[in-house]
Structures are given as C-alpha cells and as structure tokens.
Coordinates of C-alpha atoms and ligand atoms in Angstrom, one line a residue:
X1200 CA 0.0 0.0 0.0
X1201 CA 1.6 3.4 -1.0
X1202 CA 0.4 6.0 1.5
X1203 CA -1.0 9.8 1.1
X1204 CA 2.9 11.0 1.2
X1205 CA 4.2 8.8 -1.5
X1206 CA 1.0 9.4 -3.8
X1207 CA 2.0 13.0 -4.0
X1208 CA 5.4 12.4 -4.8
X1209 CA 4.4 10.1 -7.3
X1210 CA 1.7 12.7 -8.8
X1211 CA 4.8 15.2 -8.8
X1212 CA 7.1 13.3 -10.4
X1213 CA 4.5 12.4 -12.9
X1214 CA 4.4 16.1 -13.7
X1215 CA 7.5 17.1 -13.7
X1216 CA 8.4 14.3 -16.3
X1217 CA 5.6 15.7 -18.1
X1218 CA 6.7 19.6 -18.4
X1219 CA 10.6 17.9 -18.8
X1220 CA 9.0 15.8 -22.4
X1221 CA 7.0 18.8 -23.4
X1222 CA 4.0 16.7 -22.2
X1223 CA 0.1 18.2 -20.9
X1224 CA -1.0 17.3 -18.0
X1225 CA -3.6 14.8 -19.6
X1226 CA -0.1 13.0 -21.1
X1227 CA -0.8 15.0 -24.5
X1228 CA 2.1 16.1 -26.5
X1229 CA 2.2 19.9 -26.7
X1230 CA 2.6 21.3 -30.5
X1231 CA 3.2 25.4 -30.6
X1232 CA 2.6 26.8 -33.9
X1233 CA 5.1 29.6 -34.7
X1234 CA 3.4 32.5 -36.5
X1235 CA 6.8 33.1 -38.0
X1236 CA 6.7 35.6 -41.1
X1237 CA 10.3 35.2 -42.1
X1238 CA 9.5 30.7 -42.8
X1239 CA 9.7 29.8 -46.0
X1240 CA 6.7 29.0 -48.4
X1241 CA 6.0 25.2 -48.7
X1242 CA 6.5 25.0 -52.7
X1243 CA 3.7 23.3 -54.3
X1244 CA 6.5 21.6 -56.4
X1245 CA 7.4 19.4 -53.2
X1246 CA 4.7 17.2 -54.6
X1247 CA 6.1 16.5 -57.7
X1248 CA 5.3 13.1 -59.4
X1249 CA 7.4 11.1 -61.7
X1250 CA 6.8 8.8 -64.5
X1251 CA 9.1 6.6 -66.1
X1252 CA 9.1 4.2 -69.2
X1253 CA 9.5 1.5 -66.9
X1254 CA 6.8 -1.4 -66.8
X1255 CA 3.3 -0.6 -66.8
X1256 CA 3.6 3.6 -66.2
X1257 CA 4.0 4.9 -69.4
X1258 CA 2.6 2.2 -71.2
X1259 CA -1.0 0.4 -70.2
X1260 CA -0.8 3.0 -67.3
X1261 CA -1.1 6.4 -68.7
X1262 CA -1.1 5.4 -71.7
X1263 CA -3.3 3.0 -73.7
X1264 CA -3.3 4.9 -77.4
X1265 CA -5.9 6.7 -79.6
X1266 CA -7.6 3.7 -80.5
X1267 CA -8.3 2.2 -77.0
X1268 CA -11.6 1.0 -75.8
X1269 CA -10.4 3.0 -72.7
X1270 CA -12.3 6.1 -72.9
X1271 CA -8.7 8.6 -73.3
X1272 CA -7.3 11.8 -74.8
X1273 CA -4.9 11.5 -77.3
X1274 CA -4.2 7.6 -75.9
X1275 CA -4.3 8.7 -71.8
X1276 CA -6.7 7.4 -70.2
X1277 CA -9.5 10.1 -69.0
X1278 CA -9.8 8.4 -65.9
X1279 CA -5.9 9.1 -64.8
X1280 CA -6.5 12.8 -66.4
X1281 CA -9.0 13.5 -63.9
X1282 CA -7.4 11.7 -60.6
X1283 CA -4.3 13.7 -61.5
X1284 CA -5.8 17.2 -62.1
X1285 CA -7.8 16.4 -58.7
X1286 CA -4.9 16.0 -56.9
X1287 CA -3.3 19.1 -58.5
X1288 CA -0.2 17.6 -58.8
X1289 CA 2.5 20.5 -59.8
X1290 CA 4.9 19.1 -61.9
X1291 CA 5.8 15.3 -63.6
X1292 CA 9.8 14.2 -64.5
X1293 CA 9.8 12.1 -67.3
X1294 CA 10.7 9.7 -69.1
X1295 CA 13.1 8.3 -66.2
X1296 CA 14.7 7.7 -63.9
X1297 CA 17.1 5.0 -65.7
X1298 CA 15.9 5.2 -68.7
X1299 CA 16.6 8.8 -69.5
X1300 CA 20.2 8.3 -69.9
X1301 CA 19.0 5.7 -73.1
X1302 CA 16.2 7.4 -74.6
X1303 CA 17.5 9.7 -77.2
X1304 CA 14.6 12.1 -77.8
X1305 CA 14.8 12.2 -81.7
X1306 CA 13.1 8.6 -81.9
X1307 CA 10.0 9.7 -80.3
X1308 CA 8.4 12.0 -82.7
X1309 CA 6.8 12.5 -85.6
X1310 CA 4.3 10.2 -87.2
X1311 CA 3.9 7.3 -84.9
X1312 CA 4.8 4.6 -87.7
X1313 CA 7.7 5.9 -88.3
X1314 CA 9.8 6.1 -85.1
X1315 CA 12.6 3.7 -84.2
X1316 CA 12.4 1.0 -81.8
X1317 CA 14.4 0.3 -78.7
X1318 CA 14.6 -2.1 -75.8
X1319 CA 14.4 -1.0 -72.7
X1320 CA 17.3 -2.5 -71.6
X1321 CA 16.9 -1.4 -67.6
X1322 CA 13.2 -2.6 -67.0
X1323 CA 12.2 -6.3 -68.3
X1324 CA 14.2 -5.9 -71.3
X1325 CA 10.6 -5.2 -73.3
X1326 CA 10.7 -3.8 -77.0
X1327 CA 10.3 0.5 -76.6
X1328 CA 8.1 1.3 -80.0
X1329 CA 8.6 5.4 -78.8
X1330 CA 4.9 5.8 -79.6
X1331 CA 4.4 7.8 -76.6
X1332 CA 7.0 10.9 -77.4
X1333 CA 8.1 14.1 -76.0
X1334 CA 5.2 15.7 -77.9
X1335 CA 2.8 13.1 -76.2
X1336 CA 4.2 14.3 -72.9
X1337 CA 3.8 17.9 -73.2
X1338 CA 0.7 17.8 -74.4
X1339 CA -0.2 16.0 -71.4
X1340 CA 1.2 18.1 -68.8
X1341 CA -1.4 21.0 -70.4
X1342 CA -3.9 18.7 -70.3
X1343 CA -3.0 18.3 -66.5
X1344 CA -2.2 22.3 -65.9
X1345 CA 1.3 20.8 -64.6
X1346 CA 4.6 21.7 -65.0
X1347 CA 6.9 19.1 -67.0
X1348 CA 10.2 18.4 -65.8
X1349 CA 12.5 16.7 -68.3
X1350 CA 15.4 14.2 -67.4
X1351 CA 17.4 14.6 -70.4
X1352 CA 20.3 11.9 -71.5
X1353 CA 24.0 12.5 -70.7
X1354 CA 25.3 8.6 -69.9
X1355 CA 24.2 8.2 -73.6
X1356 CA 24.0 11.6 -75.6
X1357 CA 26.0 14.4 -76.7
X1358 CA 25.7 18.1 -75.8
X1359 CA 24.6 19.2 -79.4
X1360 CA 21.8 16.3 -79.0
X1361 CA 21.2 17.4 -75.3
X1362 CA 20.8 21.1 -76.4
X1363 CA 18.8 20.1 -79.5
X1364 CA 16.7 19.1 -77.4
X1365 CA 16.2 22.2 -75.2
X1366 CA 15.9 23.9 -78.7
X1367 CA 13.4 22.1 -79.8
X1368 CA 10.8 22.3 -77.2
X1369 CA 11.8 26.4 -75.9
X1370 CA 12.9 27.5 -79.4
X1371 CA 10.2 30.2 -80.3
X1372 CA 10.2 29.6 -84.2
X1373 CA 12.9 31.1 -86.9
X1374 CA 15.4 28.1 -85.8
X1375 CA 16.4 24.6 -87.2
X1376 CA 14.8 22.5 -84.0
X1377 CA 11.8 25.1 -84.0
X1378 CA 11.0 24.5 -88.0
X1379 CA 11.2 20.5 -87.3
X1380 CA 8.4 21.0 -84.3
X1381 CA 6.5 23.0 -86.4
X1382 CA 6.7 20.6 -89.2
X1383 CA 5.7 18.2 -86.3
X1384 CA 2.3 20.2 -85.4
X1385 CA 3.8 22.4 -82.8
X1386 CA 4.2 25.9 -83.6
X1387 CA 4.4 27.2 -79.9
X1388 CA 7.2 26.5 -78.0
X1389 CA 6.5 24.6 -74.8
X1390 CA 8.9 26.3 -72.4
X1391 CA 10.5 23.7 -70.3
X1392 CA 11.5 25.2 -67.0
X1393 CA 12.9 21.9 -65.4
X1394 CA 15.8 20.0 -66.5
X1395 CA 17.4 17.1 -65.4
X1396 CA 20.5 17.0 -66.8
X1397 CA 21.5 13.4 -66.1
X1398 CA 20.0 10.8 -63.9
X1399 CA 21.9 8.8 -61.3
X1400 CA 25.2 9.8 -63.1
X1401 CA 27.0 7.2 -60.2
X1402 CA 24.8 4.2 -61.5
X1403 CA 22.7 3.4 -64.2
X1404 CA 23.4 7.2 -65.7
X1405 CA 27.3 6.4 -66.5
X1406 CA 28.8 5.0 -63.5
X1407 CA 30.8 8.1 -62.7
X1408 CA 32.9 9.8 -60.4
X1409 CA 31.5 12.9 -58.5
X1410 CA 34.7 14.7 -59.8
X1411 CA 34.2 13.8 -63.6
X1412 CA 30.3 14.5 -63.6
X1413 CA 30.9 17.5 -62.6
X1414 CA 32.9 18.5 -65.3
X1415 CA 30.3 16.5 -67.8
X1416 CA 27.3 19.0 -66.0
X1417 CA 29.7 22.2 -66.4
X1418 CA 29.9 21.0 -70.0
X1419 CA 26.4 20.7 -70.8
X1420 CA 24.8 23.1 -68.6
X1421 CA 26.7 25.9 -70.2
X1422 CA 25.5 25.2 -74.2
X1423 CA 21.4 25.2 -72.2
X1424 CA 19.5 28.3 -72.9
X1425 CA 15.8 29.4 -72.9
X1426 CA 16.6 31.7 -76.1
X1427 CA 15.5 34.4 -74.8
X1428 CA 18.2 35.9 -72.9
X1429 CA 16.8 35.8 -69.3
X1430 CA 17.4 32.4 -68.9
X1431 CA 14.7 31.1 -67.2
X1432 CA 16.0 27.1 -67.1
X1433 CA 16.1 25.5 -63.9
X1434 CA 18.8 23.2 -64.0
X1435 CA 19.0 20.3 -61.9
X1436 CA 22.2 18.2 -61.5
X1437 CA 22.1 14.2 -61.3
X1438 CA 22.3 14.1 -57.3
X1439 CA 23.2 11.9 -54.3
X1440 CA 22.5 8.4 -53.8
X1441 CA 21.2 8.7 -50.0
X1442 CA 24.0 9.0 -47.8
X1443 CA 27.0 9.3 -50.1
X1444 CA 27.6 13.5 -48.7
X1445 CA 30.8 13.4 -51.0
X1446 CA 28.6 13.8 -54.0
X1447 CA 26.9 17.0 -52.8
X1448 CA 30.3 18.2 -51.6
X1449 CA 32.8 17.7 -55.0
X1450 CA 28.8 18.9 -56.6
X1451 CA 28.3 22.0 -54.7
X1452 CA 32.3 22.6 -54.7
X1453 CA 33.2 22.7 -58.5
X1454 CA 30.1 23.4 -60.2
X1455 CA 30.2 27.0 -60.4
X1456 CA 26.6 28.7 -59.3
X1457 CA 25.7 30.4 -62.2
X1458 CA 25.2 26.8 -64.0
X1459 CA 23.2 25.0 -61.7
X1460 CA 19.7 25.9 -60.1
X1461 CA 19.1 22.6 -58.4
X1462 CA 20.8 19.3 -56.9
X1463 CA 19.3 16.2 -56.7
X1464 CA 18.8 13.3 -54.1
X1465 CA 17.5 10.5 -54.2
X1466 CA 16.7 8.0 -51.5
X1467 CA 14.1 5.0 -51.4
X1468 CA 12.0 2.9 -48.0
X1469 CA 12.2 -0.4 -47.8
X1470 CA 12.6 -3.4 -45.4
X1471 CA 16.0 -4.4 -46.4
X1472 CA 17.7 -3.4 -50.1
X1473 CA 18.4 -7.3 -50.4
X1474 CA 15.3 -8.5 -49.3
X1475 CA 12.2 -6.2 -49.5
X1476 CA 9.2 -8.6 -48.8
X1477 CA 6.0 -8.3 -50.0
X1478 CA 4.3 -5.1 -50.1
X1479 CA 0.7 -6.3 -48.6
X1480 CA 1.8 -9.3 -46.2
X1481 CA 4.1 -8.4 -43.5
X1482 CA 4.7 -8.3 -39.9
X1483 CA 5.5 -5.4 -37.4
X1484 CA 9.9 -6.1 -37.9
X1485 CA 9.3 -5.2 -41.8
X1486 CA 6.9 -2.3 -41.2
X1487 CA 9.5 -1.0 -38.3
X1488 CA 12.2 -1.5 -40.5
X1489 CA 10.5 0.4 -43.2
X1490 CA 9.5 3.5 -41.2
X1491 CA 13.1 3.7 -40.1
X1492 CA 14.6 4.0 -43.8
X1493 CA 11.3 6.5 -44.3
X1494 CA 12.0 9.0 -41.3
X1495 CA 15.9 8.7 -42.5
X1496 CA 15.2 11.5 -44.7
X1497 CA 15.2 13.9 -41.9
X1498 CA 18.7 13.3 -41.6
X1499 CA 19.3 13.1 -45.1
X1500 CA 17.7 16.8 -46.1
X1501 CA 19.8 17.8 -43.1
X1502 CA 23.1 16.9 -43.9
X1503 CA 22.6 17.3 -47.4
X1504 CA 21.5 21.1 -46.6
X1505 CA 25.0 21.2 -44.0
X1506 CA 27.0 20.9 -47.1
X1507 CA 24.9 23.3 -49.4
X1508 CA 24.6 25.4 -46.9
X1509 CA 28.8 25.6 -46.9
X1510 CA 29.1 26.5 -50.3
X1511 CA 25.6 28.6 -50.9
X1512 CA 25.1 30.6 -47.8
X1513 CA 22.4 32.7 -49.5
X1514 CA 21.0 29.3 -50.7
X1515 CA 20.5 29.8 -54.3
X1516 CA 20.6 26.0 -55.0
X1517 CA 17.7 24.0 -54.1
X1518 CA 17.8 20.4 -53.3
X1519 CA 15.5 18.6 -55.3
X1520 CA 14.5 15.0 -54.3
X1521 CA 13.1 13.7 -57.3
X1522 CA 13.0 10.4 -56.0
X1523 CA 11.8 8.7 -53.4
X1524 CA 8.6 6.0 -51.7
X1525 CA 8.5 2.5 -50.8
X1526 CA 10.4 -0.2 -52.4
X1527 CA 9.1 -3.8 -52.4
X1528 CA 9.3 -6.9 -54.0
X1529 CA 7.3 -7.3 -57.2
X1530 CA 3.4 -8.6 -57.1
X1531 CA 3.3 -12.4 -57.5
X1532 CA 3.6 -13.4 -60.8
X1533 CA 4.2 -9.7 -62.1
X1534 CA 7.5 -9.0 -64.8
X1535 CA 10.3 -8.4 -61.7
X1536 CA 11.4 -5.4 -64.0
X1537 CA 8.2 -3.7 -63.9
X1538 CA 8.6 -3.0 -60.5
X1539 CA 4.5 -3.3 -59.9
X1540 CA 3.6 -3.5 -55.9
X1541 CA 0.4 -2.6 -53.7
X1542 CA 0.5 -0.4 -51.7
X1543 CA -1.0 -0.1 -47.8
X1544 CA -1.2 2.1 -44.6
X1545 CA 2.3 1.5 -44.4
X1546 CA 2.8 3.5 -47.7
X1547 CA 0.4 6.3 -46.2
X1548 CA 2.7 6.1 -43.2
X1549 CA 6.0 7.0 -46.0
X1550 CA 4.0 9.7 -47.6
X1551 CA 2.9 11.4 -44.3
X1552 CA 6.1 11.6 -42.9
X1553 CA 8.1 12.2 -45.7
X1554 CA 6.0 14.8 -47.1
X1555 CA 5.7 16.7 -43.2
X1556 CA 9.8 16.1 -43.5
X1557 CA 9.9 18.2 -46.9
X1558 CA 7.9 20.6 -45.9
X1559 CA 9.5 21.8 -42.3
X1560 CA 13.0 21.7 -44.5
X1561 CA 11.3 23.8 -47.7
X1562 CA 14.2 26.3 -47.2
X1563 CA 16.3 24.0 -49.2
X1564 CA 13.8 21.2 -50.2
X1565 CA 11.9 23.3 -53.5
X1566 CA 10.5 20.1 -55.0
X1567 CA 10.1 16.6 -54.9
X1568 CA 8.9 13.7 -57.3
X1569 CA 7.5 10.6 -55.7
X1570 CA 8.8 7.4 -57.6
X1571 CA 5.8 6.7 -59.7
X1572 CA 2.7 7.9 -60.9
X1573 CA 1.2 4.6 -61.8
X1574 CA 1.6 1.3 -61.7
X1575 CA 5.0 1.7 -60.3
X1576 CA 6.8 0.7 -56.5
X1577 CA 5.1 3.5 -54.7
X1578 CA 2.0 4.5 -56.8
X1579 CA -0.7 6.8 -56.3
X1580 CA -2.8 5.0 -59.1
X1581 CA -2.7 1.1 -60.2
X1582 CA -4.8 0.3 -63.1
X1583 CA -6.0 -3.7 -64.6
X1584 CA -7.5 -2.9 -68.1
X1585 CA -9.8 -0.8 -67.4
X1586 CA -10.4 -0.4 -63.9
X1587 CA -8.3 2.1 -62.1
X1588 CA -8.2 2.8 -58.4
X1589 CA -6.4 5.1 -55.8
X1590 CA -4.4 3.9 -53.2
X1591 CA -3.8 5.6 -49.7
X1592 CA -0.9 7.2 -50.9
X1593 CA -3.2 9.4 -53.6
X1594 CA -5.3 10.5 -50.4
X1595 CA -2.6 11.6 -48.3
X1596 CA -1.1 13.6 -51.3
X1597 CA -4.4 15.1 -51.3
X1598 CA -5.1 15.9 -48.1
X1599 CA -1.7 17.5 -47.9
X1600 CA -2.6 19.7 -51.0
X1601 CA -3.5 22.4 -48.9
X1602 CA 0.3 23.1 -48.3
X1603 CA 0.8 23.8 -51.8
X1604 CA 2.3 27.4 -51.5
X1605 CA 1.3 28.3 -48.2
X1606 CA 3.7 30.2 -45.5
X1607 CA 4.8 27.2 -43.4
X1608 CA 4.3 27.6 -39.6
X1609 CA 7.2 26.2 -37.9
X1610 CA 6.8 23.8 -34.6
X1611 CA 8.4 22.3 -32.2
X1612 CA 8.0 19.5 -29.9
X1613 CA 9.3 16.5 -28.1
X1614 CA 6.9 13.9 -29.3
X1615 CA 6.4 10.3 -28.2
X1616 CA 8.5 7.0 -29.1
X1617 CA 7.4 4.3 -31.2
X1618 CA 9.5 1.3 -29.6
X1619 CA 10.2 -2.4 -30.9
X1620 CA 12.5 -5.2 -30.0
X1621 CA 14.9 -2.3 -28.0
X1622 CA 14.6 0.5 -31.0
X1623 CA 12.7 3.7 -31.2
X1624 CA 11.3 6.0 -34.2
X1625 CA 9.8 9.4 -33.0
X1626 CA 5.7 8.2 -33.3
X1627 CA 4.8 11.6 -34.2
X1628 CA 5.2 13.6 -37.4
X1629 CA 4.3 17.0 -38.0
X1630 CA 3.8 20.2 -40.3
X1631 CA 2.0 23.0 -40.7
X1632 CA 1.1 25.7 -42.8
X1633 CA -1.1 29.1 -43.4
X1634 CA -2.4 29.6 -46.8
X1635 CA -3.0 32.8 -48.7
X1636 CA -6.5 33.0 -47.6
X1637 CA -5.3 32.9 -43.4
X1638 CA -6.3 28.8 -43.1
X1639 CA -3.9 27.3 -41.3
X1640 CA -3.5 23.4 -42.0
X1641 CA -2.0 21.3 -39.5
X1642 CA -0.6 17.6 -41.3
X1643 CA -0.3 14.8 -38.0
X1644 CA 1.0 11.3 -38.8
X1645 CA 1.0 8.5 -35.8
X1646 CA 3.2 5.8 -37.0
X1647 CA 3.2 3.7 -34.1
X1648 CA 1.4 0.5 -35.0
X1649 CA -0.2 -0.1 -31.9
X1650 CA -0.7 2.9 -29.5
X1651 CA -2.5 6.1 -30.4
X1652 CA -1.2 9.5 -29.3
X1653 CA -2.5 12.1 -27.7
X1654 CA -1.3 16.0 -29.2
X1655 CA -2.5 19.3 -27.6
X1656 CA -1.7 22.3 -30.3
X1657 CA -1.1 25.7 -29.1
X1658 CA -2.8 28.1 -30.8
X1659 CA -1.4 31.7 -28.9
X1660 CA 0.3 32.6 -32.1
X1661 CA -2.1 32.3 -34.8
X1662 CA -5.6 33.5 -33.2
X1663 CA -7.4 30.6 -34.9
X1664 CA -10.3 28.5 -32.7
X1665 CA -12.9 26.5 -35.3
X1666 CA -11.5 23.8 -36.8
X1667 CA -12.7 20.9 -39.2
X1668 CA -10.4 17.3 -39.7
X1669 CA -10.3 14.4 -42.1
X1670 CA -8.3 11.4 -41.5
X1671 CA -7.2 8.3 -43.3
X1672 CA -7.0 5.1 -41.6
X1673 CA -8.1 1.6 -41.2
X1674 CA -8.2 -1.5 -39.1
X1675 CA -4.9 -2.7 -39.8
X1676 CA -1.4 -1.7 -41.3
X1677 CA -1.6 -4.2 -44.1
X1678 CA -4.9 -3.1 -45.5
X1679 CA -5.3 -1.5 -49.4
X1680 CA -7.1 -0.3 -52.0
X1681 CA -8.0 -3.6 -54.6
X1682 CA -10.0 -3.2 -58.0
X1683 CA -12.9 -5.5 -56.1
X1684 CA -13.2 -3.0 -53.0
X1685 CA -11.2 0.0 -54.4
X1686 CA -12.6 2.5 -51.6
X1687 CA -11.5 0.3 -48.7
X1688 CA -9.5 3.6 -47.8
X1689 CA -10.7 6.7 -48.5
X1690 CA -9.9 10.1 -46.3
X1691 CA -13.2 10.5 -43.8
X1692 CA -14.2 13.2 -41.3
X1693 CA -12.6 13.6 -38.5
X1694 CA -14.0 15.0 -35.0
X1695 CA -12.0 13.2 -32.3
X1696 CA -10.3 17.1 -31.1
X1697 CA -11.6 19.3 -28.4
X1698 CA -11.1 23.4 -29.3
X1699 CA -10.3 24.9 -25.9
X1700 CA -8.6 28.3 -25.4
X1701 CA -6.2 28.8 -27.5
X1702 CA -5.5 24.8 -27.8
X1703 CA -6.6 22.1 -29.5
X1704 CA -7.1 18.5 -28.2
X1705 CA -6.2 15.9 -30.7
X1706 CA -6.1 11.7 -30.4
X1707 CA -4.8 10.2 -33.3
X1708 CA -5.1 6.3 -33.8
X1709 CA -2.2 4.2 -34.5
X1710 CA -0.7 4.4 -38.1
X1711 CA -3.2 7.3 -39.2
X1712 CA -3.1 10.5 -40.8
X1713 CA -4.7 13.7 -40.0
X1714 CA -4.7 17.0 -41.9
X1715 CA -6.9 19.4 -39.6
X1716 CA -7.9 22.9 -41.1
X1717 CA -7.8 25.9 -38.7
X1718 CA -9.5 29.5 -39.3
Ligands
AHR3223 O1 12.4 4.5 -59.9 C1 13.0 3.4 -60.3 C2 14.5 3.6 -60.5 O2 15.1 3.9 -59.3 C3 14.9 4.8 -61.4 O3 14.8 4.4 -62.8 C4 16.3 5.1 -61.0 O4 16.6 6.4 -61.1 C5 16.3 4.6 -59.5 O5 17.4 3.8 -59.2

C-alpha cells in the first residue's frame, strides 16, 4: 500500500516528467505553432510526381493509345487525367529515372509509324516502340495544368543532341529544332522550365565519379539556354545516392553557381535493399524496419542542406528530391522489372512523414517527385485494363494539398517514441502551414502500429479557434485499396479534437493521418 505522502510524490514526479518531455498534463504532447513571417513558403512543387518508361507507367498506365476502348485523350486514359488534375499535382519528371540516360529524344516524334524501336534494356528488357513521345508528354502536362520536368540523357548523348533538345521544345520559331516541331504540329514553343540533366550519373546514368560529372554538368549546362536571354531554365544536377555526402560536396564545390539551379537526391523505404518482402503481407519487424529507412530522410535533407549550406550561404541552390517512396518486392507473378507493388497504410505512413519532412525543411527542399505515378513501386494510381483505383498514398497527397504554397508555420516538440524489439522511431510527425487565404493546415501522422497519441496544439500565435479534420486510416497496417473494394481507404471526417482556449485537443489512432484545417 503506497500512502498519502508517497502518492503526491508520485503525482509530482509524474508532472515534472511531463513539463521535462514537453507533455500536458492529460499525457498529451504539446505542438506550438510559430506564427513566424520570415518561414519559407512550402513550394507546391514538393509534390512532384514522376513517370518513367518502366513497366506498366508509361505504357498500359497512362497510356493505352488513340484507338483504345479505354475512354482517353490522345491515348491517356481520362480516368488518370481527372485523378491527377484532382490531386493538383505541380509538376511530372519524365521519361526516367534510368531510362533517361538511353532514350535519345529524336526517336520519339513524328508520325507514330515511323519512329525507331528500342529495348528497354533497364526494365524487363521489353521492345520501346517510342509511340508515346516528348510531344505526347507535353501535351499531357497541359492537359493536367502541370509543370513538365524533363530528365534529359547525358550517360548516352551528346551536348549538341542534349541542347537540340532544349531547342526544340523552348525554341520560339525562326530556328532549325523550332521549324522540325512546327513541321511536327507544334508551332508554340513549350517552355520547359525543369531540366534534369543526367539521372543517377553514379549508377545506371554512367557509373561516374562525382569529380568527372561534374565536369560533364559544367559541360552541358553551359550550351542550355531558354533563347531568350533571361534564362529562365532551372537546371538540376544528377544528385546523391542517400548518404554518399561526398557527391553533394565535390557537386556544390566545383560546379560554379551560375550553371546550376538545383541538386538532386535521391533515396528509397524499404525493409532491407536485399530482401524487400511483399508489399501487402508483412509483420510489425518489416513495417518498423520500413519506417526507419522513411524517417531517414530527416537526416538526409539535413546533412545534405550542412554541405549546401557551406558552399551557398544565401541558398540559391535547391535540393530537389526527385525520388523517393516505398520499395518492395514485385506482385506475384508480375514482370520483376516492372517494379508493380500494392500499396497499404504503411505506404500512407511513407507519404505522411516524408512529405511533413519536406515541408518543415522547404528552405532547401523546393520540389520533390515521388517514384511513380502509376503502376510503379510507390504508386498513387494502379490500373488492370480498365479499372483504375487510388491507393492511400493518392489520399494523403491530397489531403496535404493544402500546403501547396502556403507560409509554413514552424513547430516544435518533443513527441512520443514508437518502440520495438529495443529500438525507437519518434511516433509523431508534424507540419503546418497558413495559406494565402489565413487557413492554417495542421498535417499529424502516428506511426506507431499499436498505440494512439494524444497531441494538444497551441494556438497563442495564430488567433485561430474553429477547426474541421479528415483522417485516413483503417483496421490494420496491411490493408489496401483492390479493384474488387477500391474505396476500402478513403480520407473520412474527422472530429476526435476538443477546441479549448487557445489549444486544440487531438487523439490520433495508430498508423493514421490527420490534416486538420484551422480559421
Ligand atoms: O524509380 C526506379 C529507378 O530507381 C529509377 O529508374 C532510378 O533512377 C532509380 O534507381
């Protein structure tokens, strides 16, 4: 029996702990909100897409052609057309990944018939016919009201073909690559802000040193002009494999800043790189394991930024991670090099935290590009002839829409652990925002599997007290989206919070996301 003495010491300690962990009194973690007018706007280019000519994305994903029973617009399907414009998504890099630093742009267009065949000799080894084109693509991206962002070839080109290239789709008429897009049916130019220039030039882009690409970027980067003088191309060089911090640095070091607007990075989720597992069938080790290559990127962005940050103090360069999600194995009895997986809570769990990640670092981080659209490891759309259906990765990328653009409110907090078998992973995940018209938008992720977490917001700074919620979540980690029951997981209302006085009460269930909207 503990008597009346040792119950208030108990009580007191109890408290203390919880003012020490920046804990309520009801065991809630305390979020302030910073009305800070100097923090960067979240660019809307943070959530960037990316399709590649890799397995079913390009072709029977987007694309199914003209004479489809697939109801579609010059071959895409309308359905994808409409997902995509609803999730506004900013910009789509194209055609790779890998297979950029293959394609050689000449061979996709003109008439249809005509163009050369390839194979793809990265994904599956499948025959490329080039029937969807760099004309196809930009036509698209109107058709979208998004930006496109091409990942031109330097493992396999030239810079008179590279800049051919950027002449041909910026060129405003009166020049050789203007007159052959005219002849082509495109009088207007397109003007291509984003260029890749190079993919992975360490791997599959050339196998390169750090020291010798950049020379190779220098090189190209100087012949690419938006022929008009101003120069309005945003260059992006071929960046880091995750960790590897000596790419940035010989990058950042020797590439001289008038030639290069972005840096790249890419870094991928999985279980183990050896042995992924399945995508839809695994235990709480895989999903732990996963979460802990996800919530890397905090440290990646950060010492990534350290070096930038070196050599651009008034931070001219952004860093650009145009790709990264969840990596599993293939779908039974899918092509291994079409890369096709489900996709679960645990993938919601990727995109929540790595999308709060990118926007509390937007100083650096000005866009992003989610590896791919459709049909591709971490997919916001899968499609089986004609059905189509969105997986919870499309609904968090559209609950976290209202970021796009809006003055990000920074936070700060000491949140909760998730443990297992002796590790921990912060549970909690956080971001916040106020848009142009005063909303503020507050994005929570709860990663822990099992426990759900309490969160008290403090409101002082921003003078806000009604407040509306939706939330994505579902029985178990594992479930997802299938063409049978392809609304298992959809966003719902949410209206488990308590307004108070200038604070907000919040319980969010295990492995959920929130986006709550604040006025
Ligand atoms: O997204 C799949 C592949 O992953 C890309 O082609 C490549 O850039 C990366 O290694």
């Amino acid at each position: 029996m503990i008597n009346l003495k040792q119950s208030i010491s108990i009580v007191l300690f109890v408290f203390i702990l919880g003012i020490q962990s920046g804990n309520s009194q009801n065991n809630a973690t305390v979020l302030t909100l910073k009305n800070d007018k100097s923090a960067p706007v979240i660019s809307k280019h943070i959530y960037g897409h990316f399709a590649e000519h890799l397995g079913r994305c390009i072709y029977d994903g987007f694309y199914v052609g003209e004479n489809s029973v697939i109801p579609n617009t010059n071959g895409v399907r309308n359905d994808i057309i409409a997902a995509l414009k609803e999730l506004k998504i900013p910009n789509l890099r194209w055609p790779g990944g890998c297979f950029a630093d293959t394609y050689h742009w000449k061979d996709g267009i003109g008439p249809k018939e005509d163009r050369p065949s390839m194979v793809n000799r990265w994904w599956g080894g499948v025959v490329e016919d080039n029937s969807f084109g760099t004309h196809d693509f930009l036509e698209l991206c109107e058709v979208l009201g998004t930006e496109p962002y091409l990942a031109a070839n330097v493992g396999s080109s030239t810079v008179q073909e590279f800049t051919e290239y950027v002449e041909y789709v910026g060129h405003k008429g009166g020049s050789p690559m203007a007159d052959l897009r005219n002849e082509n049916g495109r009088e207007k130019p397109w003007n291509v802000t984003y260029w890749g220039v190079g993919n992975e030039m360490w791997g599959c882009g050339g196998n390169m040193t750090p020291e010798y690409y950049a020379n190779i970027y220098r090189q190209y980067a100087t012949f690419m002009t938006d022929w008009t003088n101003s120069d309005k191309l945003f260059r992006i060089a071929s960046g880091a494999n995750v960790a590897d911090y000596h790419w940035t640095e010989v990058l950042m070091r020797d590439i001289p800043k008038n030639l290069i607007e972005g840096v790249a990075l890419h870094s991928y989720s999985f279980v183990k790189w050896e042995k992924k597992g399945s995508s839809t069938k695994f235990n709480e080790e895989q999903y732990f394991a996963t979460m802990k290559t996800a919530l890397r990127m905090e440290e990646l962005v950060n010492k990534h930024s350290d070096i930038m940050d070196k050599y651009d103090p008034e931070n001219k360069v952004a860093l650009i991670v145009d790709e990264w999600g969840g990596w599993y194995d293939v779908e039974e009895g899918t092509n291994p090099g079409f890369l096709y997986q489900q996709n679960t809570m645990r993938d919601a769990m990727i995109a929540g935290t790595t999308l709060n990640i990118f926007n509390n670092h937007s100083k650096r981080v000005k866009m992003a590009n989610l590896a791919q659209t459709v049909n591709v490891l971490q997919a916001v759309i899968l499609t089986e002839g004609d059905k189509m259906l969105l997986t919870p990765t499309y609904h968090v990328m559209k609950m976290y829409n209202v970021h796009h653009d809006a003055q990000l409110l920074p936070i700060s907090f000491e949140g909760p652990a998730y443990t297992y078998g002796g590790e921990t992973l912060p549970a909690l995940s956080v971001s916040a925002s106020k848009d142009k018209n005063g909303l503020v938008h507050v994005s929570l992720v709860n990663i822990d599997s099992k426990k759900e977490n309490k969160v008290e917001i403090d409101l002082k700074e921003l003078g806000i007290g009604k407040f509306t919620g939706t939330i994505l979540t579902s029985a178990k980690v594992e479930d997802h989206n299938t063409f049978n029951n392809p609304k298992n997981i959809v966003p719902k209302e949410f209206k488990n919070f308590k307004v108070k006085k200038n604070t907000v009460e919040i319980t969010i269930p295990p492995f959920s996301v929130i986006v709550l909207e604040g006025k």
